XYZ file of C-alpha atoms in Angstrom:
195
model
C 21.330 38.922 9.181
C 18.785 39.079 11.969
C 17.243 35.991 13.493
C 13.765 36.850 12.152
C 15.001 37.414 8.575
C 16.961 34.156 8.812
C 13.769 32.331 9.823
C 11.846 34.008 6.999
C 14.479 32.957 4.466
C 14.369 29.362 5.743
C 10.568 29.372 5.593
C 10.485 30.685 2.027
C 13.253 28.402 0.765
C 11.795 25.515 -1.194
C 11.835 22.137 0.470
C 14.377 19.766 -1.014
C 12.430 16.845 -2.409
C 13.472 13.303 -1.641
C 13.160 10.177 -3.745
C 10.295 9.166 -1.430
C 8.486 12.435 -2.237
C 8.679 11.555 -5.920
C 7.637 7.941 -5.260
C 4.651 9.113 -3.185
C 3.617 11.521 -5.946
C 3.927 8.711 -8.493
C 1.731 6.460 -6.346
C -0.867 9.226 -5.974
C -0.930 9.753 -9.751
C -1.148 6.007 -10.315
C -4.068 5.743 -7.895
C -5.888 8.593 -9.630
C -5.355 7.714 -13.287
C -3.346 4.508 -13.630
C 0.242 3.711 -14.559
C 0.199 5.984 -17.631
C -0.183 8.974 -15.267
C 3.295 8.359 -13.875
C 5.075 10.904 -16.070
C 7.910 13.231 -15.118
C 6.538 16.627 -16.196
C 3.079 16.319 -14.599
C 4.652 14.973 -11.405
C 7.122 17.850 -11.311
C 4.216 20.292 -11.669
C 2.313 18.461 -8.935
C 5.315 18.738 -6.642
C 6.001 22.350 -7.579
C 9.482 21.640 -8.887
C 11.403 21.088 -12.104
C 12.412 17.989 -14.019
C 15.933 18.615 -12.724
C 14.799 17.490 -9.284
C 13.526 14.264 -10.811
C 16.827 13.573 -12.572
C 18.702 14.247 -9.349
C 17.016 11.138 -7.903
C 16.191 8.922 -10.889
C 17.795 7.991 -14.175
C 14.456 7.565 -15.942
C 10.736 6.870 -15.532
C 11.330 3.130 -15.060
C 13.525 3.875 -12.043
C 10.723 6.026 -10.606
C 8.162 3.271 -11.193
C 10.456 0.786 -9.424
C 10.923 3.192 -6.493
C 7.175 3.833 -6.270
C 6.452 0.105 -6.205
C 9.094 -0.448 -3.514
C 7.515 2.378 -1.513
C 4.070 0.791 -1.941
C 5.422 -2.555 -0.712
C 6.983 -0.929 2.346
C 4.074 1.330 3.307
C 1.157 -0.922 2.373
C 2.534 -4.268 3.470
C 5.674 -4.310 5.592
C 4.801 -1.300 7.733
C 1.283 -2.645 8.353
C 2.585 -6.087 9.309
C 5.086 -4.538 11.752
C 2.315 -2.410 13.265
C 0.062 -5.456 13.672
C 2.853 -7.431 15.313
C 3.508 -4.758 17.919
C -0.058 -3.575 18.526
C -1.918 -6.828 19.102
C -0.557 -9.985 20.764
C -3.686 -12.128 20.156
C -3.558 -13.632 16.625
C -7.369 -13.740 16.279
C -7.694 -10.082 17.277
C -4.747 -9.246 14.999
C -6.427 -11.011 12.084
C -9.702 -9.190 12.727
C -7.984 -5.808 13.020
C -5.976 -6.430 9.875
C -9.031 -7.443 7.840
C -11.099 -4.505 9.131
C -8.360 -1.995 8.483
C -7.505 -3.283 5.017
C -11.122 -3.654 3.942
C -12.117 -0.181 5.102
C -9.046 1.564 3.677
C -9.378 0.020 0.217
C -12.841 1.558 -0.219
C -11.321 5.047 -0.308
C -8.008 4.200 -1.986
C -8.056 2.907 -5.578
C -4.306 2.191 -5.672
C -4.614 -1.587 -5.230
C -7.186 -1.815 -8.019
C -5.064 0.354 -10.335
C -2.008 -1.811 -9.649
C -3.960 -4.978 -10.411
C -5.103 -3.381 -13.682
C -1.458 -2.654 -14.562
C -0.379 -6.232 -13.848
C 0.822 -6.704 -17.423
C 3.698 -4.270 -16.776
C 6.761 -6.365 -15.795
C 7.756 -4.224 -12.772
C 4.170 -4.095 -11.509
C 3.705 -7.837 -12.032
C 6.852 -8.579 -10.026
C 5.774 -6.260 -7.190
C 2.271 -7.748 -7.153
C 3.767 -11.243 -6.937
C 6.018 -10.272 -4.005
C 3.263 -8.450 -2.134
C 0.719 -11.194 -2.747
C 3.085 -13.854 -1.428
C 4.045 -11.744 1.591
C 0.459 -10.919 2.501
C -0.841 -14.459 2.042
C 2.165 -15.785 3.954
C 1.473 -13.441 6.835
C -2.210 -14.342 6.923
C -1.306 -18.043 6.829
C 1.089 -17.438 9.730
C -1.768 -15.949 11.759
C -3.981 -18.942 11.000
C -1.163 -21.284 12.049
C -0.847 -19.384 15.337
C -4.569 -20.060 15.773
C -3.938 -23.807 15.503
C -4.711 -24.544 11.852
C -2.346 -26.996 10.142
C 0.004 -25.327 7.634
C -1.809 -26.394 4.422
C -5.203 -25.311 5.781
C -3.710 -22.095 7.164
C -2.343 -21.335 3.688
C -5.763 -21.940 2.122
C -7.452 -19.695 4.646
C -4.813 -17.013 4.102
C -5.405 -17.211 0.370
C -9.177 -17.045 0.873
C -8.866 -14.024 3.186
C -6.623 -12.223 0.705
C -8.771 -12.936 -2.330
C -11.824 -11.812 -0.358
C -10.029 -8.523 0.306
C -9.132 -8.130 -3.383
C -12.702 -8.918 -4.431
C -13.937 -6.376 -1.920
C -11.568 -3.804 -3.430
C -12.699 -4.511 -6.982
C -16.395 -4.262 -6.140
C -15.884 -1.165 -3.979
C -14.393 0.696 -6.948
C -16.523 -0.790 -9.711
C -19.814 -0.247 -7.858
C -19.276 2.414 -5.180
C -21.543 1.953 -2.184
C -22.341 -1.678 -2.969
C -19.903 -3.178 -0.466
C -20.931 -3.283 3.175
C -18.382 -1.751 5.530
C -20.304 -1.948 8.787
C -18.602 -3.659 11.750
C -21.145 -6.503 11.837
C -20.365 -7.486 8.254
C -16.626 -7.367 8.848
C -16.994 -9.369 12.063
C -19.008 -11.989 10.144
C -16.265 -12.270 7.513
C -13.644 -12.768 10.216
C -15.833 -15.324 12.014
C -16.326 -17.263 8.769
C -12.572 -17.355 8.207
C -11.971 -18.641 11.736
C -14.750 -21.258 11.740
C -13.483 -24.801 12.068
């Protein structure tokens, strides 16, 4: 076999899907149409594969939902926290960057709102509880680094997080109603830092 035909065969061979590919597709479907959209056949069609690929990675839909939620936790919380920790040494600047980034990204991504709406599902409820605690804990940590006593830092972390969630809800319920300009976001951060 020639080198060029070998390359052509490799290029035309279908990509082997990973469990993360399936989890990402499940999250995309969930963001578009809610938890009910996480179904094997439509996801297989979306990924251009068969149900056999799904069953190679998962025993059932519940296992896929659990994997998708774990992926969401990693990508939307842990990875962001690690990036903030390495990118910005100043806790006030880190807090501002985190709030700006999260607030702007949620306007275009309905996943958080869809997950909140599916909070009556046991797996989703458990993931929401873990993520909420982790995010509020991290925000409280930043406020502590800024000199706020632990109980007040926790309150401010909770306030910052619920402000973000409210922003997300309004952004998707009434598109265009939520200000996203830098001055507004700077004012929110300043209000959170005011002593």
